[in-house]
Amino acid sequence: MAVNLQGLRNSSTSSESSAPALRVYLETYGCQMNIADSQLLGAILGKAGFSRAEQAEDADIVLLNTCAIRDHAEERVLQRVRELAALRRRAPHLKIGLLGCMAQHARAELLYKAPLLDLVAGPDTYRRLPELLGRAAFDPTVDVRLDREETYADISPDYESGVRAYVTAMRGCDKFCAFCVVPYVRGRERSVAPADLLREIRALSERGTKEVVLLGQTVNAYHYDDMDFGGLLKMVARVDGIKRIRFTSPHPSDMSDSVIDAMAAEPKLQPHLHLPVQSGSDRVLAAMGRGYDSAAYLRLVDRLRAAVPGLALSTDLMVGFHGEQESDFRATLDLVRTVGFDSAFMFKYSLRENTRAFKLGDTVGEEEKTRRLRELIDLQEQISLARNRATVGSVFDVLIEGSARRGEHRLCGKTPQFKTAIFDAAPGLRAGDTVALRIESATAHTLLGRAALGWLGSNSARTANARPEP
Ligand code: 5AD
Ligand code: SF4
């Protein structure tokens, strides 16, 4: 690909002949898919000869990989763009690019809300990024073309080192829930070929990755030729060296027997599912166009719990969607109590332009949304705490990730149920090992444990759920 970086170079301080690589600082907002996309961007930029800066102040180019899911996410990015504008007054050669979902969603407003941007590029344009940056050196450049085929399957992302890697299995979404911008900003559903995924995961395994998380907006809608998501899970489970497999986020309507069978049959598939429910009110679920009612969701939860012993469930919940009455909100609280989620991400509904619900407007005031959210969070915190406390005394296999954030002599890792566990470091315990941990105490968000003697330093592929102490 012919990339014209002359303009960028001329406008920076370096001379062309001995020009050091242009330094890019990449900042990521939003979900796991965006983090994975930034790793892809890292690979694309590296291959095109750019180097990475550790902070915006040291960069020739700052790229923000953005999120559009709620208004708040976009506001944060606009604030950051204003900060970067101030930085550019001190470093006039700096080029600023806005990538990802917000670029796609807010492309028209950005022309006046952030006129100083040099580049605005959506999630399907990354293959062209070096070329776009070359153009942006001369003229503000916008590319927001969506592409029904683009999966970047041939590009191996710059994965972070660590025990866990997030691997994109499918992109886009065809569900068009009434509140959600994703189908508009990430485009239609498309899956990565199984052979490409296998190649990627085998390479990760060879580099020491122990856990793979398959990613997609509706990851269990994965299908490629006659391979469905259950088939894919079984295939990935055969990769040597990968001890644990997870996926996020599945949609309840795509939770087929094939996926549940794979979860039940494959020991490497971990007993945790993030299964967004959004609301417990049938009226609201229908208005959202979620494709299930609360009874169907509860039946699914029962099937899953019967098939996968020790299964932990987390979810996404929203309060204050268009038309949500107090009784609808109470139905959400009821569903949350009935299921007993281990944890949840909880949000106030945020009206998004382009979505089906946009023209319906907001019917629940900000204060009322805040009250509902507070009550929901309080309830979920109690449930999370109770569920975590119920693990005290049990032993879990914890895949060690590294040092705990607080406390130098402590390590952290995840249980099979994806709960964070913290414990004292000891000789022989290393990141990537699996240790059997007896849980001694718990908060709503963390388990504190002690390596169970006799099981110390185990590095096997055991993925057992809670089991009695040996
Ligand atoms: N307002 C609030 N929350 C939203 N989500 C998606 N769209 C919106 C919106 N317009 C939430 C949903 C989804 C999660 C990723 O973000 O709960 O599952
Ligand atoms: Fe958005 Fe619904 Fe698709 Fe999830 S399934 S990404 S909420 S449209």
Coordinates of C-alpha atoms and ligand atoms in Angstrom, one line a residue:
M1 CA 0.0 0.0 0.0
A2 CA 1.5 3.4 -1.0
V3 CA 1.3 5.5 2.2
N4 CA 2.0 9.1 1.9
L5 CA 3.4 10.2 5.2
Q6 CA 5.4 13.1 3.8
G7 CA 3.0 15.6 5.0
L8 CA 3.0 14.2 8.5
R9 CA 6.8 14.1 8.5
N10 CA 7.2 17.7 7.1
S11 CA 4.9 19.0 9.7
S12 CA 6.7 17.2 12.5
T13 CA 10.2 18.2 13.7
S14 CA 12.1 15.3 12.2
S15 CA 13.9 15.5 8.9
E16 CA 12.8 13.1 6.2
S17 CA 16.0 11.2 5.4
S18 CA 16.8 10.1 9.0
A19 CA 13.2 10.3 10.0
P20 CA 12.5 8.3 13.0
A21 CA 9.2 6.4 13.0
L22 CA 6.2 8.7 13.7
R23 CA 4.9 8.0 17.2
V24 CA 1.3 7.2 17.7
Y25 CA -0.5 7.4 21.0
L26 CA -3.6 5.3 21.0
E27 CA -6.3 5.7 23.7
T28 CA -9.2 3.3 24.0
Y29 CA -12.7 3.9 25.3
G30 CA -15.6 1.5 25.8
C31 CA -16.0 -2.2 25.7
Q32 CA -13.9 -5.2 25.2
M33 CA -14.5 -5.1 21.5
N34 CA -12.8 -1.7 21.3
I35 CA -9.9 -3.0 23.4
A36 CA -9.5 -5.8 20.9
D37 CA -9.8 -3.3 18.0
S38 CA -7.0 -1.2 19.5
Q39 CA -4.8 -4.3 19.5
L40 CA -5.7 -4.7 15.8
L41 CA -4.9 -1.0 15.2
G42 CA -1.6 -1.5 17.0
A43 CA -0.7 -4.3 14.5
I44 CA -1.8 -2.3 11.4
L45 CA 0.2 0.8 12.5
G46 CA 3.3 -1.2 13.5
K47 CA 3.3 -2.9 10.1
A48 CA 3.1 0.5 8.4
G49 CA 6.2 1.7 10.3
F50 CA 4.7 3.8 13.1
S51 CA 6.0 3.5 16.6
R52 CA 4.0 3.8 19.8
A53 CA 4.2 6.7 22.2
E54 CA 3.5 6.1 25.9
Q55 CA 1.6 9.3 26.4
A56 CA -0.1 12.0 24.2
E57 CA 2.6 14.5 25.0
D58 CA 5.3 12.4 23.3
A59 CA 3.3 11.6 20.2
D60 CA 3.1 12.9 16.6
I61 CA -0.4 11.4 16.3
V62 CA -3.0 10.9 18.9
L63 CA -5.8 8.4 18.1
L64 CA -8.9 8.0 20.2
N65 CA -10.7 4.7 19.7
T66 CA -14.2 5.7 20.9
C67 CA -17.5 4.4 22.2
A68 CA -21.0 5.7 21.3
I69 CA -23.2 3.4 23.5
R70 CA -24.3 6.2 25.8
D71 CA -24.2 9.9 25.7
H72 CA -21.8 10.0 28.6
A73 CA -19.2 8.0 26.6
E74 CA -19.3 10.6 23.8
E75 CA -19.1 13.5 26.3
R76 CA -15.9 12.1 27.8
V77 CA -14.3 11.8 24.4
L78 CA -15.3 15.4 23.4
Q79 CA -13.7 16.6 26.7
R80 CA -10.6 14.7 25.8
V81 CA -10.5 16.2 22.4
R82 CA -10.6 19.7 24.0
E83 CA -7.6 18.7 26.2
L84 CA -5.8 17.5 23.1
A85 CA -6.6 20.8 21.4
A86 CA -4.8 22.6 24.2
L87 CA -1.9 20.2 23.8
R88 CA -1.7 21.0 20.1
R89 CA -1.3 24.7 20.8
R90 CA 2.0 23.7 22.4
A91 CA 2.9 21.1 19.8
P92 CA 1.4 22.3 16.5
H93 CA 2.6 19.3 14.5
L94 CA 0.3 17.0 16.5
K95 CA -2.4 15.2 14.4
I96 CA -5.6 14.1 16.2
G97 CA -7.8 11.3 15.0
L98 CA -11.1 10.0 16.3
L99 CA -11.8 6.4 15.5
G100 CA -14.4 3.8 16.2
C101 CA -18.1 3.9 17.1
M102 CA -18.4 7.6 17.9
A103 CA -16.7 8.4 14.7
Q104 CA -19.3 6.5 12.9
H105 CA -22.2 7.7 15.0
A106 CA -21.4 11.4 15.5
R107 CA -19.6 12.1 12.2
A108 CA -21.9 15.0 11.3
E109 CA -21.9 16.7 14.7
L110 CA -18.1 16.2 14.9
L111 CA -17.6 18.7 12.1
Y112 CA -18.8 21.5 14.4
K113 CA -18.3 19.9 17.9
A114 CA -14.7 19.0 17.2
P115 CA -13.6 20.9 14.1
L116 CA -10.0 20.5 14.9
L117 CA -9.9 16.8 14.2
D118 CA -7.6 15.7 11.4
L119 CA -9.2 12.3 11.0
V120 CA -12.6 10.7 11.7
A121 CA -12.6 7.0 10.8
G122 CA -15.2 4.3 11.6
P123 CA -14.6 0.7 12.7
D124 CA -14.5 -0.8 9.2
T125 CA -11.8 1.5 7.9
Y126 CA -8.8 0.3 9.9
R127 CA -7.1 -1.6 7.1
R128 CA -6.8 1.8 5.3
L129 CA -5.6 3.7 8.4
P130 CA -2.0 4.3 7.3
E131 CA -3.3 5.7 4.0
L132 CA -5.9 7.8 5.8
L133 CA -3.2 9.2 8.1
G134 CA -1.2 10.1 5.1
R135 CA -4.1 12.0 3.7
A136 CA -4.9 13.6 7.1
A137 CA -1.4 15.1 7.1
F138 CA -2.7 17.5 4.4
D139 CA -6.4 17.7 4.8
P140 CA -9.0 16.8 7.4
T141 CA -10.1 13.3 6.4
V142 CA -13.3 11.4 7.1
D143 CA -13.9 7.7 6.3
V144 CA -17.0 6.1 7.8
R145 CA -17.8 3.5 5.1
L146 CA -19.2 0.4 6.6
D147 CA -18.2 -2.9 5.0
R148 CA -20.5 -6.0 5.2
E149 CA -17.5 -8.3 4.8
E150 CA -14.6 -6.8 6.8
T151 CA -13.5 -9.0 9.7
Y152 CA -9.7 -8.3 9.6
A153 CA -9.3 -12.0 9.8
D154 CA -5.9 -12.0 8.2
I155 CA -4.4 -9.5 10.6
S156 CA -3.0 -10.8 13.8
P157 CA -3.6 -8.1 16.5
D158 CA -0.9 -6.9 18.9
Y159 CA -2.2 -8.9 21.9
E160 CA -1.1 -7.7 25.3
S161 CA 1.0 -10.2 27.1
G162 CA -0.8 -11.9 29.9
V163 CA -2.6 -15.1 30.7
R164 CA -5.8 -14.0 28.9
A165 CA -6.4 -13.0 25.3
Y166 CA -9.6 -11.5 23.8
V167 CA -10.1 -12.9 20.3
T168 CA -12.8 -11.4 18.0
A169 CA -15.0 -14.1 16.6
M170 CA -17.6 -12.0 15.0
R171 CA -18.3 -8.3 14.4
G172 CA -21.4 -6.2 14.1
C173 CA -25.0 -7.0 15.1
D174 CA -28.2 -7.7 13.3
K175 CA -30.5 -7.4 16.3
F176 CA -31.4 -3.7 16.2
C177 CA -32.7 -3.4 19.8
A178 CA -34.7 -0.2 19.9
F179 CA -32.2 1.6 22.2
C180 CA -28.9 0.6 20.7
V181 CA -26.5 2.2 18.2
V182 CA -24.3 -0.8 17.7
P183 CA -25.9 -2.1 14.5
Y184 CA -25.6 1.4 13.0
V185 CA -22.0 2.0 14.1
R186 CA -20.5 -1.4 13.8
G187 CA -22.6 -2.6 10.9
R188 CA -24.1 -6.0 10.1
E189 CA -23.2 -9.3 11.7
R190 CA -20.2 -11.2 10.2
S191 CA -18.1 -14.1 11.5
V192 CA -14.4 -14.8 11.3
A193 CA -13.7 -18.1 9.5
P194 CA -13.0 -21.0 11.9
A195 CA -9.6 -21.7 10.3
D196 CA -8.5 -18.1 10.9
L197 CA -9.6 -18.2 14.5
L198 CA -7.8 -21.5 15.1
R199 CA -4.6 -20.2 13.6
E200 CA -4.8 -17.1 15.9
I201 CA -5.6 -19.2 19.0
R202 CA -2.9 -21.8 18.4
A203 CA -0.4 -18.9 18.0
L204 CA -1.6 -17.4 21.3
S205 CA -1.2 -20.8 23.0
E206 CA 2.3 -21.1 21.7
R207 CA 3.0 -17.7 23.3
G208 CA 1.8 -18.8 26.7
T209 CA -1.8 -17.6 26.7
K210 CA -3.8 -19.8 29.0
E211 CA -7.3 -18.3 28.6
V212 CA -9.2 -17.2 25.5
V213 CA -12.2 -15.0 25.5
L214 CA -14.1 -15.2 22.2
L215 CA -15.7 -11.8 21.5
G216 CA -18.6 -10.5 19.5
Q217 CA -21.6 -8.1 20.0
T218 CA -23.8 -11.2 19.9
V219 CA -21.1 -13.7 19.9
N220 CA -23.3 -16.8 20.0
A221 CA -24.9 -15.7 16.8
Y222 CA -21.6 -16.8 15.2
H223 CA -22.0 -18.8 12.1
Y224 CA -19.7 -19.6 9.3
D225 CA -20.7 -22.0 6.5
D226 CA -22.1 -24.9 8.6
M227 CA -20.2 -24.1 11.8
D228 CA -22.3 -22.7 14.5
F229 CA -21.1 -21.2 17.8
G230 CA -21.4 -24.5 19.7
G231 CA -19.3 -26.2 17.0
L232 CA -16.8 -23.4 17.3
L233 CA -16.5 -23.7 21.0
K234 CA -15.8 -27.4 20.7
M235 CA -13.2 -26.8 18.1
V236 CA -11.4 -24.1 20.2
A237 CA -11.5 -26.5 23.2
R238 CA -9.2 -28.9 21.2
V239 CA -6.4 -26.3 21.1
D240 CA -3.6 -27.7 23.3
G241 CA -2.3 -25.3 26.0
I242 CA -5.5 -23.3 26.2
K243 CA -6.8 -24.1 29.6
R244 CA -9.9 -21.9 29.8
I245 CA -12.4 -20.7 27.3
R246 CA -15.0 -17.9 27.8
F247 CA -17.1 -15.8 25.5
T248 CA -18.9 -12.5 25.7
S249 CA -21.5 -11.3 25.1
P250 CA -24.1 -13.9 24.2
H251 CA -27.6 -12.9 23.3
P252 CA -30.4 -14.8 25.2
S253 CA -32.2 -15.5 21.9
D254 CA -29.2 -17.2 20.3
M255 CA -28.5 -19.4 23.3
S256 CA -29.0 -22.6 21.3
D257 CA -28.9 -26.2 22.5
S258 CA -25.6 -26.5 20.6
V259 CA -24.0 -23.8 22.8
I260 CA -25.5 -25.1 26.0
D261 CA -24.3 -28.7 25.1
A262 CA -20.8 -27.4 24.4
M263 CA -20.8 -25.6 27.8
A264 CA -22.0 -28.8 29.5
A265 CA -19.6 -31.1 27.7
E266 CA -16.3 -29.2 27.5
P267 CA -14.4 -28.9 30.7
K268 CA -12.4 -26.0 29.3
L269 CA -15.5 -23.9 28.9
Q270 CA -15.8 -22.0 32.1
P271 CA -19.0 -21.9 34.2
H272 CA -19.7 -18.2 33.8
L273 CA -22.1 -16.4 31.4
H274 CA -22.6 -12.7 30.9
L275 CA -26.2 -12.8 29.6
P276 CA -27.7 -9.3 29.1
V277 CA -31.3 -9.2 30.1
Q278 CA -31.9 -5.4 30.1
S279 CA -35.3 -5.4 31.9
G280 CA -37.6 -7.7 33.8
S281 CA -40.8 -6.1 32.3
D282 CA -42.4 -7.9 29.4
R283 CA -43.8 -4.7 28.2
V284 CA -40.4 -3.0 28.1
L285 CA -38.7 -6.0 26.7
A286 CA -41.2 -6.0 23.8
A287 CA -40.7 -2.3 23.3
M288 CA -37.0 -2.8 23.2
G289 CA -37.4 -5.6 20.7
R290 CA -35.3 -8.0 22.6
G291 CA -37.0 -11.1 21.3
Y292 CA -37.8 -12.8 24.6
D293 CA -39.9 -12.2 27.7
S294 CA -39.0 -12.6 31.3
A295 CA -40.4 -16.1 31.5
A296 CA -38.3 -17.2 28.5
Y297 CA -35.2 -15.7 30.1
L298 CA -35.9 -17.4 33.4
R299 CA -36.5 -20.8 31.6
L300 CA -33.1 -20.2 29.9
V301 CA -31.4 -19.6 33.2
D302 CA -32.9 -22.8 34.6
R303 CA -31.7 -24.8 31.6
L304 CA -28.2 -23.3 31.9
R305 CA -28.0 -23.9 35.6
A306 CA -29.1 -27.5 35.1
A307 CA -26.6 -28.1 32.4
V308 CA -23.6 -26.3 33.9
P309 CA -23.2 -26.9 37.7
G310 CA -21.8 -23.9 39.6
L311 CA -22.7 -21.5 36.8
A312 CA -22.2 -17.9 37.6
L313 CA -24.4 -15.4 35.8
S314 CA -23.8 -11.7 35.2
T315 CA -26.0 -9.4 33.1
D316 CA -26.6 -5.9 31.8
L317 CA -29.6 -3.9 33.1
M318 CA -31.1 -0.6 32.0
V319 CA -33.5 1.7 33.9
G320 CA -35.7 4.4 32.5
F321 CA -36.2 3.2 28.9
H322 CA -39.0 5.0 27.0
G323 CA -42.3 4.3 28.7
E324 CA -40.8 2.5 31.7
Q325 CA -43.3 2.8 34.6
E326 CA -42.7 2.2 38.3
S327 CA -44.4 -1.2 37.9
D328 CA -42.0 -2.1 35.0
F329 CA -39.0 -1.1 37.2
R330 CA -40.4 -3.3 40.0
A331 CA -40.6 -6.2 37.5
T332 CA -36.8 -5.7 36.9
L333 CA -36.1 -5.7 40.6
D334 CA -38.2 -8.9 40.8
L335 CA -36.3 -10.6 38.0
V336 CA -33.0 -9.6 39.6
R337 CA -34.1 -11.2 42.9
T338 CA -35.4 -14.3 41.1
V339 CA -32.2 -15.0 39.1
G340 CA -29.7 -13.9 41.7
F341 CA -27.1 -12.6 39.4
D342 CA -23.5 -12.8 40.6
S343 CA -22.9 -9.3 39.2
A344 CA -24.4 -6.8 36.8
F345 CA -23.6 -3.7 34.8
M346 CA -26.4 -1.3 35.3
F347 CA -27.1 1.8 33.3
K348 CA -29.6 4.7 32.9
Y349 CA -31.2 4.7 29.5
S350 CA -29.5 7.2 27.2
L351 CA -31.4 8.3 24.2
R352 CA -29.3 7.7 21.0
E353 CA -29.8 9.3 17.7
N354 CA -30.5 6.9 14.8
T355 CA -32.0 4.2 17.0
R356 CA -35.5 3.1 16.7
A357 CA -36.4 4.4 20.1
F358 CA -34.9 7.9 19.4
K359 CA -38.1 9.4 18.0
L360 CA -40.1 8.1 21.0
G361 CA -38.1 10.4 23.2
D362 CA -37.3 10.1 26.9
T363 CA -40.3 9.7 29.3
V364 CA -38.4 9.1 32.5
G365 CA -36.7 12.2 34.0
E366 CA -33.1 12.2 34.9
E367 CA -33.8 12.3 38.7
E368 CA -36.1 9.4 38.5
K369 CA -33.6 7.4 36.4
T370 CA -31.0 8.1 39.1
R371 CA -33.3 7.0 41.8
R372 CA -34.2 3.7 40.0
L373 CA -30.5 3.1 39.2
R374 CA -29.6 3.6 42.8
E375 CA -32.2 1.2 44.1
L376 CA -31.2 -1.4 41.5
I377 CA -27.5 -1.1 42.3
D378 CA -28.2 -1.4 46.0
L379 CA -30.2 -4.6 45.5
Q380 CA -27.6 -6.1 43.2
E381 CA -24.8 -5.2 45.6
Q382 CA -26.6 -7.2 48.4
I383 CA -27.1 -10.1 46.0
S384 CA -23.5 -10.0 44.8
L385 CA -22.3 -9.9 48.4
A386 CA -24.5 -12.8 49.5
R387 CA -23.4 -14.9 46.5
N388 CA -19.8 -14.2 47.1
R389 CA -20.1 -14.9 50.8
A390 CA -21.7 -18.3 50.0
T391 CA -18.3 -19.3 48.4
V392 CA -16.5 -18.9 51.7
G393 CA -15.0 -22.3 52.7
S394 CA -15.1 -23.6 49.2
V395 CA -12.0 -24.3 47.1
F396 CA -11.7 -23.0 43.5
D397 CA -9.1 -23.3 40.9
V398 CA -7.8 -19.8 40.3
L399 CA -5.8 -19.0 37.2
I400 CA -3.1 -16.6 38.4
E401 CA -2.9 -13.3 36.5
G402 CA -0.2 -11.4 38.4
S403 CA 0.2 -9.0 41.3
A404 CA -2.9 -7.7 42.9
R405 CA -3.4 -4.0 42.4
R406 CA -3.2 -3.2 46.1
G407 CA -0.6 -5.0 48.1
E408 CA 2.8 -5.9 46.7
H409 CA 2.9 -9.4 48.2
R410 CA -0.5 -10.4 46.9
L411 CA -1.5 -12.1 43.7
C412 CA -4.8 -12.0 41.9
G413 CA -6.6 -14.3 39.4
K414 CA -10.0 -15.4 38.4
T415 CA -12.1 -18.4 39.6
P416 CA -13.8 -20.4 36.9
Q417 CA -16.9 -18.2 37.6
F418 CA -14.8 -15.2 36.6
K419 CA -14.7 -13.8 40.1
T420 CA -11.6 -11.9 41.1
A421 CA -9.7 -13.7 43.9
I422 CA -6.8 -12.2 45.9
F423 CA -4.3 -14.2 47.9
D424 CA -0.8 -14.1 49.4
A425 CA 2.1 -14.5 47.0
A426 CA 4.2 -17.6 47.7
P427 CA 7.3 -19.1 46.1
G428 CA 6.3 -21.2 43.2
L429 CA 3.1 -19.3 42.4
R430 CA 3.4 -17.6 39.0
A431 CA 1.1 -15.9 36.5
G432 CA -0.3 -18.6 34.3
D433 CA -0.4 -21.3 37.0
T434 CA -3.6 -22.6 38.4
V435 CA -3.8 -22.6 42.2
A436 CA -6.5 -24.2 44.3
L437 CA -7.7 -21.5 46.6
R438 CA -9.8 -21.8 49.7
I439 CA -12.0 -18.7 50.0
E440 CA -11.8 -17.2 53.5
S441 CA -13.8 -14.0 53.1
A442 CA -15.6 -12.0 50.4
T443 CA -16.9 -8.6 49.4
A444 CA -19.5 -7.9 46.7
H445 CA -16.7 -7.7 44.2
T446 CA -13.7 -9.8 45.4
L447 CA -12.9 -13.1 47.0
L448 CA -10.0 -13.3 49.5
G449 CA -8.4 -16.7 49.7
R450 CA -5.5 -18.9 50.8
A451 CA -3.7 -21.5 48.7
A452 CA -5.1 -24.8 49.8
L453 CA -2.2 -26.9 51.0
G454 CA -1.6 -30.0 48.9
W455 CA -3.0 -28.2 45.8
L456 CA -0.4 -25.5 45.7
G457 CA 1.1 -24.5 42.4
S458 CA -1.0 -26.9 40.4
N459 CA -0.6 -26.2 36.7
S460 CA -3.1 -28.7 35.4
A461 CA -6.1 -28.1 33.1
R462 CA -8.5 -28.7 36.0
T463 CA -11.4 -26.4 35.7
A464 CA -13.5 -27.8 38.5
N465 CA -16.1 -25.7 40.2
A466 CA -16.3 -25.3 43.9
R467 CA -15.4 -28.6 45.5
P468 CA -15.0 -29.7 49.1
E469 CA -11.7 -29.2 50.7
P470 CA -9.4 -32.2 50.2
Ligands
5AD1 N1 -28.6 3.5 27.0 C1 -28.2 2.9 28.1 N2 -27.6 1.7 28.0 C2 -27.4 1.1 26.8 N3 -26.8 0.0 26.5 C3 -26.9 -0.1 25.2 N4 -27.5 1.0 24.6 C4 -27.8 1.8 25.7 C5 -28.5 3.0 25.8 N5 -28.9 3.6 24.7 C6 -26.3 -1.0 27.5 C7 -27.0 -2.3 27.3 C8 -26.0 -3.2 26.7 C9 -24.7 -2.6 27.2 C10 -23.5 -3.0 26.4 O1 -25.0 -1.2 27.2 O2 -27.3 -2.8 28.6 O3 -26.2 -4.5 27.0
SF4_2 FE1 -27.1 -3.6 20.8 FE2 -29.2 -5.4 21.0 FE3 -27.1 -5.8 19.2 FE4 -26.7 -6.0 21.9 S1 -28.1 -7.3 20.6 S2 -25.4 -4.9 20.4 S3 -28.0 -4.4 22.7 S4 -28.6 -4.1 19.1

